[in-house]
């Protein structure tokens, strides 16, 4: 409930068109709809500028479709479902004919928009190795779906530093850089020292035993000796993109 | 060495004013000065927009002064020394009469500027508890020294949620929010859901035993259920501010 | 063996109706029945007020049925089997026609009672996300089966704090609050600061990589900055409910 | 702000004695007082039944005294300061002549009450070894200060099980049992199987190397095979007592 | 090669019946037979009193049969294969008609002996819960196969301490006690304080999330407050039994 | 209370020389004396064959002297205090003129006995490096004080395997071998394969960073590929010796 | 781009045969070919002496074949694919008729060479147990494919030290020793003390619970008390061999 | 004892100049001298090419001097003492007038040699930051003392990649590269991809909280995506140098 709404309510009450009891009840109501198994946050678009995204893992296909339906009713923005199992993707495509399923990224975008005028700016999504591509795609598709232009830069791991040097201009041209890396997770340190833009590091669970499912890359990134690199959860390409989008809005 | 410089060099060589050998030597030279114990990156300001900051822990007072002197010669920007022991702070103040020592933050700013026209935007530095203040001050002083306006919001831990609700407007008005929290590290999740701006989370080592020197808060923040929260190292207020500053430059 | 029984025994011996040898043997007997693969604690109801619950994981269906049968013979209370595999559930339903299988919670209640007069008080079982529902249901069904009224509050994660604020009255009305959360595990801190009742936190294994199968949520909860929040094992909804039931008996 | 206050406010506005602007301002005001370095939650007593406790570690003596002074002004209840360094304790005793310093527990109670009519019930505070006494005292003093009767049971570790058996009646007579143990942390499992009351386990950092500063005891307690044992942070006797006090209020 | 053999060899050389070259070659030969994929230690029985046991996990059925065959040729003692997959067990039973397969323990004993005169003494194998039975059986069958009498004591977890008290005499009568427990792993501490015999603790991987696959029980046991409890690897019933057997030989 | 005592009591009651009430009281009495801060287990010698040892860390000098005094009154055996700080050692030596302080081992033995006829057998205490000597001495002095002959074998780390081979006969002659090692902790595996006796491994906290204060050595020892090696806590020489002593009693 | 090439380029430009613009473009070009999903480093052979190896896990069969094809076009050296799934191996064999698939090692060598004159020296690949063979084979095949002679020494774990002693001469004859071990990981310490050559330790994930998937062996090896043992990632036989090959080139 | 010595011994025995008993005794003697608190390995120079180095931490000054004296008597090579406390350094300088104390490296070299003809080759010792210098110096001084030429390359962290590129030729000219880095530990990956030589990575304990005392850098290095990088213990510059020296001997 926004401040103006509170003021309107109080004015109505003063004018006698709303009773005290009704006003109290309204003040306690919040813009959340209870589906039984989930509370849909129908005002998130107003509050944060993006519609709610649905984390599909651990939910049934029916639950995901029901939540997506309700979110779509309250918002004109694209609706994202992440970590979508095959079965759930099929259900969403059936329910929303214009939905798009990005298989490598395991994402479904309900009601995608492609309007170039909506572009918030450019995100470079950089991946260290071919095995990191699924996470990088989750980041790239999320950023594109919510209004950013995306530059994909693939397989530029630090062990072949000339590969990174070769794409310096591309990286420097981006407004935000999302760096996706497993194994030693060293790439964000290198890029953090090359560019002026915010660098968001996404560790992946790719690697031999002592990678400990992404822990090694995570720690590397947190300890980056390039000042001003921040980190999101392991394999969380979606989170990396969401952070980039928040930053891009500073350009408006 | 920037592309234009390469082009100039090649032109000079073609014109005969520079020999091949000299050109080759110049191409291999990089803007780094070797002090024996440290290589000062005198071109960082050009490359990244900020002068080099000096991590003083584990360096002698003489080393820190020498590095600061050299950096200051090559840059007009303020020079920061972080994690400064008492002895080193005294040496810096002696060497640079206009330097300022921020004791709680353990920071020294050499050649501080206070020009309001330089303001890049506003950073809210939020701390969950009074015990987190030292880390929060490291973030706040860094951001101010490098050209941002800072809103300090203190002691608004999640266990008294009304304290956070009471400062919502202040938080929403900021361009970037840096949230500093120890113990359960829950505050960034809460704030991440309230504001539209990028939220940078800084875990601190404050807490009882199972805080494990900040590990608990770090993991909480990485797992934030608010999409678009990114995390820096434990007690790294400086890093949090540097990330915020990178993001603020998107406003230009 | 209760004190009065010891006294009766000694009286009988003094009266000559029991020999010294028999008394000694009786003093050494304990109320445990050995099934070969398990020792059924047939006096637990007397000692702790609830019949024994059977942890079905790692036991064969036959073993679980045999233990349940023996427990049911010695107690009039409901008998719970937790973490019940499909096959074992079927065997229990065959052996106990009135048993009820709660699939989401993976619980079977043998000889359920629904007597409203038995109500010990009210437990609010709060879950942060839809993916935490299975664990929350284990808590809710356990509490109901053993005599508590349960209020289920679903999907009120801290990233949308207004969702929690909207259910404050429901939470404040409960005698005990069980909070089930994965990912950042921040919800118990928030609720712990809102209500007067004991808050039992149940971390779940839901989340991206650095959730480390519930470790992140567990540590968050142990470090809760709200005083008076206690924690049980990861995914242990049963344990959370048992603790709540112990507390509810203080109301008698 | 309690619901009745909201209603009063609205009534006043309807009656014309309060303007819309004033009402709106009041609705946004929260019962938190900003001291600059801390926000004192002056309404906590109303909301949770106990005054705010002050975690003194990492705060200056002056800060602690200032917070205590403000809390004491808004509440008639005792005010606790925990983890109090020597210097801070002296400052509190100087500022509050009736304050009591419990050295072993590192606690200061400002304005202690000893009224037997206030007793909420009985808490047994059990410690496994003499080395656990400081943490146990933190629990015991907290519980006593806030209105509970406390039974101290000392040095009854599980390696001499007859020591525990000898105090069974004492344990069974308590309304809540707080068990404090380091090393193997096995005592809560044993006691959890003996008593009907809620058992709150407090791990301590006492022990040889592989105790890992309390981690071993913490894990033991979380895995207690006695159903209905809950755990608080390592060395957090205060937290254990606060949880017990919440539970005791169920008896009213 | 035993000292007497060296002496014999030197005597033969001195007597001229063995050349220097032959003696040197013999001195360098060791009692190990190379099968290409494994080196069978055919003299282990002489050196350690037991034939070699074969860890079958990660070996093919053919490899296990080949090793077992070679070991059996050089020793009259029983040969054990541990962690035997179904396929390998079948192959061993086919190759050694008198072999016995203990399914729960996943052990095959080739050429088992049942001679009561061989008894080295009595091992009590105690398990805390029914779910720990597989590991306990691995210990029990190993001890029996190599000459010990075994007392199995099942399901006497510490949460029902009277179950342990009821079997005190059985435990005190044993020469060595092997205690198998998962979850909180508290049982060895309790038994360690009850009996005079060596107590070998075997943690199991049984338990909810924070059991961390046996880590919790392992740490508990290492921190046992009963002096003189030693620990083997998680789920390593075989190792626990082997240690017990080494201790039993002190009785000879 | 031993079974015969129970029988005597019952006989007395039957004979009328003891009343029922007195018998009941006696049956509930246990051989534990409450000093307020500690419960002295005055019957431990009867139950386990050794007097209680006092862990002095975290206790005041006065507490340790008081406990030692009481234990010494009820037992004719030597009394050990372990991890004794300098101040406490002085207090013990003042209180018990015949006490001996072993400084390297940080042990005080009150009322030491040196009677060769008491020898239980021989313990070899082997240390891998000179830096492990303090822990090894704690083991050696404990074993000697409680009746074992001790062979000290020093500095025979696995990196110079011939050093171990050179002492094989000494090791094989021992009844039990206690192996103390830090860093890689590899020595118990080597010795475990050489000797027939039980091998008790004691990890120490000696080593470079990735030794993680003994964790590396601890894990190595738990994973020993020599069957029948058991492990005690890090730096716990006392525990290693106590286990050896339990095993030695099998020789009687 | 090598220095001579830069000089040639500059000479050409000075001579007027290359324009400034072309030179600049060439200076910025790097020897990396972008396949869309991967950047093939076609100059690695020049830079490091070996062609690029392809980590096949997480890549599709088509991707691996495409990369292998491009690498093979630019290099005359053998091309390795590691961690090759069955499907990908079949695809490679179809695409490269002379490729060889080493199943145990999960390696495919495209265009293998067997020229004895290429031998760089001898690598001993030592494995502690039969279960470590797959990792050892990965090391052995890699070393052979890239020009080293390999001595395989199998199943010489430290628990039977005479097995190691028996192969001392073989180990001392090698130029580099790669030691592969799981469980306690003690073998490199032993061998490190025996030989003069560099010892590369490869931990494997073989072992019971507290092996923690190779962590125990990894830590043991990092803490090796033999000076000059270095370690690679868990199960990374390929990495161990690559390191050995780098060292062997010192012999040229 | 070398094979030829064994042959000589047997020949002497055959010739009658040595008795069987004497030969047996000699065969069992090994080249280790027992000082009581340490066993000096006087033949290590023969076996491994370097004299024994003394780890001084945890040893008294007297012990270190005694060991150094004995080692120096049996070897003409330099003797190293590492991790030398001030007091021990003074004692060594007093005992060995020509000894040299390297304070930053905490090393003492007894009987240093500076003969240029002894040079084994060149080791580049690279450090990422000024704070890593102490560990880098331990490596550099060790390598120099034992016969290598050392190139020190300081402060070339990956965040300023041009600093590394600027020293490429220096790095490529080295026979072995030792890379010392804390924080993110990314430098070895970068250098591993640049040079053909073996790269030995030494993690340091330098860094903010989530560096976890070097664990982060250690994991990064183990996961290096450059094939053929091997790792030694945290802060173990000595170990890194010893490995490099082993490798250098391959050049002979």
mmCIF file with all atom_site columns, N, CA and C in Angstrom, chain E residues 14-47:
data_model
loop_
_atom_site.group_PDB
_atom_site.id
_atom_site.type_symbol
_atom_site.label_atom_id
_atom_site.label_alt_id
_atom_site.label_comp_id
_atom_site.label_asym_id
_atom_site.label_entity_id
_atom_site.label_seq_id
_atom_site.pdbx_PDB_ins_code
_atom_site.Cartn_x
_atom_site.Cartn_y
_atom_site.Cartn_z
_atom_site.occupancy
_atom_site.B_iso_or_equiv
_atom_site.pdbx_formal_charge
_atom_site.auth_seq_id
_atom_site.auth_comp_id
_atom_site.auth_asym_id
_atom_site.auth_atom_id
_atom_site.pdbx_PDB_model_num
ATOM 1   N N  . UNK E 1 14 ? 77.842 -69.231 3.964   1.00 0.00 ? 14 UNK E N  1
ATOM 2   C CA . UNK E 1 14 ? 79.123 -69.521 4.597   1.00 0.00 ? 14 UNK E CA 1
ATOM 3   C C  . UNK E 1 14 ? 79.544 -70.974 4.315   1.00 0.00 ? 14 UNK E C  1
ATOM 4   N N  . UNK E 1 15 ? 78.569 -71.858 4.312   1.00 0.00 ? 15 UNK E N  1
ATOM 5   C CA . UNK E 1 15 ? 78.826 -73.278 4.058   1.00 0.00 ? 15 UNK E CA 1
ATOM 6   C C  . UNK E 1 15 ? 79.063 -73.539 2.578   1.00 0.00 ? 15 UNK E C  1
ATOM 7   N N  . UNK E 1 16 ? 78.905 -72.531 1.745   1.00 0.00 ? 16 UNK E N  1
ATOM 8   C CA . UNK E 1 16 ? 79.164 -72.710 0.323   1.00 0.00 ? 16 UNK E CA 1
ATOM 9   C C  . UNK E 1 16 ? 78.013 -73.274 -0.459  1.00 0.00 ? 16 UNK E C  1
ATOM 10  N N  . UNK E 1 17 ? 76.888 -73.529 0.176   1.00 0.00 ? 17 UNK E N  1
ATOM 11  C CA . UNK E 1 17 ? 75.756 -74.113 -0.568  1.00 0.00 ? 17 UNK E CA 1
ATOM 12  C C  . UNK E 1 17 ? 74.924 -73.031 -1.264  1.00 0.00 ? 17 UNK E C  1
ATOM 13  N N  . UNK E 1 18 ? 75.190 -71.765 -0.967  1.00 0.00 ? 18 UNK E N  1
ATOM 14  C CA . UNK E 1 18 ? 74.496 -70.666 -1.658  1.00 0.00 ? 18 UNK E CA 1
ATOM 15  C C  . UNK E 1 18 ? 75.528 -69.626 -2.079  1.00 0.00 ? 18 UNK E C  1
ATOM 16  N N  . UNK E 1 19 ? 75.407 -69.131 -3.298  1.00 0.00 ? 19 UNK E N  1
ATOM 17  C CA . UNK E 1 19 ? 76.391 -68.141 -3.759  1.00 0.00 ? 19 UNK E CA 1
ATOM 18  C C  . UNK E 1 19 ? 76.040 -66.753 -3.224  1.00 0.00 ? 19 UNK E C  1
ATOM 19  N N  . UNK E 1 20 ? 76.994 -65.834 -3.265  1.00 0.00 ? 20 UNK E N  1
ATOM 20  C CA . UNK E 1 20 ? 76.745 -64.463 -2.828  1.00 0.00 ? 20 UNK E CA 1
ATOM 21  C C  . UNK E 1 20 ? 75.613 -63.828 -3.635  1.00 0.00 ? 20 UNK E C  1
ATOM 22  N N  . UNK E 1 21 ? 75.643 -64.040 -4.932  1.00 0.00 ? 21 UNK E N  1
ATOM 23  C CA . UNK E 1 21 ? 74.620 -63.432 -5.794  1.00 0.00 ? 21 UNK E CA 1
ATOM 24  C C  . UNK E 1 21 ? 73.226 -63.932 -5.407  1.00 0.00 ? 21 UNK E C  1
ATOM 25  N N  . UNK E 1 22 ? 73.115 -65.239 -5.200  1.00 0.00 ? 22 UNK E N  1
ATOM 26  C CA . UNK E 1 22 ? 71.811 -65.795 -4.830  1.00 0.00 ? 22 UNK E CA 1
ATOM 27  C C  . UNK E 1 22 ? 71.333 -65.231 -3.485  1.00 0.00 ? 22 UNK E C  1
ATOM 28  N N  . UNK E 1 23 ? 72.271 -65.120 -2.559  1.00 0.00 ? 23 UNK E N  1
ATOM 29  C CA . UNK E 1 23 ? 71.897 -64.598 -1.243  1.00 0.00 ? 23 UNK E CA 1
ATOM 30  C C  . UNK E 1 23 ? 71.390 -63.168 -1.366  1.00 0.00 ? 23 UNK E C  1
ATOM 31  N N  . UNK E 1 24 ? 72.114 -62.369 -2.126  1.00 0.00 ? 24 UNK E N  1
ATOM 32  C CA . UNK E 1 24 ? 71.707 -60.977 -2.311  1.00 0.00 ? 24 UNK E CA 1
ATOM 33  C C  . UNK E 1 24 ? 70.304 -60.894 -2.922  1.00 0.00 ? 24 UNK E C  1
ATOM 34  N N  . UNK E 1 25 ? 70.081 -61.724 -3.926  1.00 0.00 ? 25 UNK E N  1
ATOM 35  C CA . UNK E 1 25 ? 68.767 -61.732 -4.569  1.00 0.00 ? 25 UNK E CA 1
ATOM 36  C C  . UNK E 1 25 ? 67.683 -62.100 -3.569  1.00 0.00 ? 25 UNK E C  1
ATOM 37  N N  . UNK E 1 26 ? 67.963 -63.120 -2.767  1.00 0.00 ? 26 UNK E N  1
ATOM 38  C CA . UNK E 1 26 ? 66.963 -63.558 -1.791  1.00 0.00 ? 26 UNK E CA 1
ATOM 39  C C  . UNK E 1 26 ? 66.681 -62.474 -0.753  1.00 0.00 ? 26 UNK E C  1
ATOM 40  N N  . UNK E 1 27 ? 67.738 -61.793 -0.335  1.00 0.00 ? 27 UNK E N  1
ATOM 41  C CA . UNK E 1 27 ? 67.563 -60.742 0.666   1.00 0.00 ? 27 UNK E CA 1
ATOM 42  C C  . UNK E 1 27 ? 66.669 -59.612 0.133   1.00 0.00 ? 27 UNK E C  1
ATOM 43  N N  . UNK E 1 28 ? 66.699 -59.459 -1.168  1.00 0.00 ? 28 UNK E N  1
ATOM 44  C CA . UNK E 1 28 ? 65.891 -58.376 -1.734  1.00 0.00 ? 28 UNK E CA 1
ATOM 45  C C  . UNK E 1 28 ? 64.456 -58.798 -2.069  1.00 0.00 ? 28 UNK E C  1
ATOM 46  N N  . UNK E 1 29 ? 64.218 -60.116 -2.067  1.00 0.00 ? 29 UNK E N  1
ATOM 47  C CA . UNK E 1 29 ? 62.889 -60.624 -2.372  1.00 0.00 ? 29 UNK E CA 1
ATOM 48  C C  . UNK E 1 29 ? 61.974 -60.388 -1.161  1.00 0.00 ? 29 UNK E C  1
ATOM 49  N N  . UNK E 1 30 ? 60.761 -59.986 -1.395  1.00 0.00 ? 30 UNK E N  1
ATOM 50  C CA . UNK E 1 30 ? 59.833 -59.838 -0.274  1.00 0.00 ? 30 UNK E CA 1
ATOM 51  C C  . UNK E 1 30 ? 58.584 -60.667 -0.530  1.00 0.00 ? 30 UNK E C  1
ATOM 52  N N  . UNK E 1 31 ? 57.919 -61.006 0.540   1.00 0.00 ? 31 UNK E N  1
ATOM 53  C CA . UNK E 1 31 ? 56.801 -61.945 0.427   1.00 0.00 ? 31 UNK E CA 1
ATOM 54  C C  . UNK E 1 31 ? 55.546 -61.281 -0.142  1.00 0.00 ? 31 UNK E C  1
ATOM 55  N N  . UNK E 1 32 ? 55.677 -60.736 -1.323  1.00 0.00 ? 32 UNK E N  1
ATOM 56  C CA . UNK E 1 32 ? 54.536 -60.093 -1.965  1.00 0.00 ? 32 UNK E CA 1
ATOM 57  C C  . UNK E 1 32 ? 54.434 -60.634 -3.378  1.00 0.00 ? 32 UNK E C  1
ATOM 58  N N  . UNK E 1 33 ? 53.247 -60.996 -3.767  1.00 0.00 ? 33 UNK E N  1
ATOM 59  C CA . UNK E 1 33 ? 53.054 -61.582 -5.082  1.00 0.00 ? 33 UNK E CA 1
ATOM 60  C C  . UNK E 1 33 ? 52.308 -60.599 -5.959  1.00 0.00 ? 33 UNK E C  1
ATOM 61  N N  . UNK E 1 34 ? 52.843 -60.327 -7.131  1.00 0.00 ? 34 UNK E N  1
ATOM 62  C CA . UNK E 1 34 ? 52.256 -59.312 -8.005  1.00 0.00 ? 34 UNK E CA 1
ATOM 63  C C  . UNK E 1 34 ? 51.302 -59.958 -9.003  1.00 0.00 ? 34 UNK E C  1
ATOM 64  N N  . UNK E 1 35 ? 49.984 -59.624 -8.883  1.00 0.00 ? 35 UNK E N  1
ATOM 65  C CA . UNK E 1 35 ? 48.988 -60.146 -9.822  1.00 0.00 ? 35 UNK E CA 1
ATOM 66  C C  . UNK E 1 35 ? 48.757 -59.187 -10.987 1.00 0.00 ? 35 UNK E C  1
ATOM 67  N N  . UNK E 1 36 ? 49.562 -58.136 -11.077 1.00 0.00 ? 36 UNK E N  1
ATOM 68  C CA . UNK E 1 36 ? 49.345 -57.137 -12.130 1.00 0.00 ? 36 UNK E CA 1
ATOM 69  C C  . UNK E 1 36 ? 48.496 -56.017 -11.597 1.00 0.00 ? 36 UNK E C  1
ATOM 70  N N  . UNK E 1 37 ? 47.267 -56.318 -11.166 1.00 0.00 ? 37 UNK E N  1
ATOM 71  C CA . UNK E 1 37 ? 46.361 -55.290 -10.644 1.00 0.00 ? 37 UNK E CA 1
ATOM 72  C C  . UNK E 1 37 ? 46.406 -55.219 -9.120  1.00 0.00 ? 37 UNK E C  1
ATOM 73  N N  . UNK E 1 38 ? 47.140 -56.160 -8.471  1.00 0.00 ? 38 UNK E N  1
ATOM 74  C CA . UNK E 1 38 ? 47.185 -56.168 -7.001  1.00 0.00 ? 38 UNK E CA 1
ATOM 75  C C  . UNK E 1 38 ? 48.417 -56.932 -6.550  1.00 0.00 ? 38 UNK E C  1
ATOM 76  N N  . UNK E 1 39 ? 48.936 -56.556 -5.404  1.00 0.00 ? 39 UNK E N  1
ATOM 77  C CA . UNK E 1 39 ? 50.052 -57.278 -4.811  1.00 0.00 ? 39 UNK E CA 1
ATOM 78  C C  . UNK E 1 39 ? 49.541 -57.997 -3.567  1.00 0.00 ? 39 UNK E C  1
ATOM 79  N N  . UNK E 1 40 ? 49.506 -59.339 -3.631  1.00 0.00 ? 40 UNK E N  1
ATOM 80  C CA . UNK E 1 40 ? 48.970 -60.103 -2.518  1.00 0.00 ? 40 UNK E CA 1
ATOM 81  C C  . UNK E 1 40 ? 50.060 -60.283 -1.469  1.00 0.00 ? 40 UNK E C  1
ATOM 82  N N  . UNK E 1 41 ? 49.698 -59.942 -0.261  1.00 0.00 ? 41 UNK E N  1
ATOM 83  C CA . UNK E 1 41 ? 50.655 -59.967 0.846   1.00 0.00 ? 41 UNK E CA 1
ATOM 84  C C  . UNK E 1 41 ? 50.579 -61.334 1.516   1.00 0.00 ? 41 UNK E C  1
ATOM 85  N N  . UNK E 1 42 ? 51.272 -62.311 0.917   1.00 0.00 ? 42 UNK E N  1
ATOM 86  C CA . UNK E 1 42 ? 51.083 -63.709 1.331   1.00 0.00 ? 42 UNK E CA 1
ATOM 87  C C  . UNK E 1 42 ? 51.683 -64.015 2.701   1.00 0.00 ? 42 UNK E C  1
ATOM 88  N N  . UNK E 1 43 ? 52.464 -63.153 3.235   1.00 0.00 ? 43 UNK E N  1
ATOM 89  C CA . UNK E 1 43 ? 53.039 -63.394 4.558   1.00 0.00 ? 43 UNK E CA 1
ATOM 90  C C  . UNK E 1 43 ? 52.338 -62.621 5.672   1.00 0.00 ? 43 UNK E C  1
ATOM 91  N N  . UNK E 1 44 ? 51.231 -61.970 5.364   1.00 0.00 ? 44 UNK E N  1
ATOM 92  C CA . UNK E 1 44 ? 50.603 -61.170 6.414   1.00 0.00 ? 44 UNK E CA 1
ATOM 93  C C  . UNK E 1 44 ? 50.199 -62.022 7.615   1.00 0.00 ? 44 UNK E C  1
ATOM 94  N N  . UNK E 1 45 ? 49.792 -63.243 7.359   1.00 0.00 ? 45 UNK E N  1
ATOM 95  C CA . UNK E 1 45 ? 49.383 -64.081 8.491   1.00 0.00 ? 45 UNK E CA 1
ATOM 96  C C  . UNK E 1 45 ? 50.526 -64.226 9.486   1.00 0.00 ? 45 UNK E C  1
ATOM 97  N N  . UNK E 1 46 ? 51.742 -64.479 8.951   1.00 0.00 ? 46 UNK E N  1
ATOM 98  C CA . UNK E 1 46 ? 52.905 -64.581 9.845   1.00 0.00 ? 46 UNK E CA 1
ATOM 99  C C  . UNK E 1 46 ? 53.133 -63.272 10.591  1.00 0.00 ? 46 UNK E C  1
ATOM 100 N N  . UNK E 1 47 ? 53.014 -62.169 9.851   1.00 0.00 ? 47 UNK E N  1
ATOM 101 C CA . UNK E 1 47 ? 53.391 -60.886 10.427  1.00 0.00 ? 47 UNK E CA 1
ATOM 102 C C  . UNK E 1 47 ? 52.340 -60.345 11.390  1.00 0.00 ? 47 UNK E C  1
#
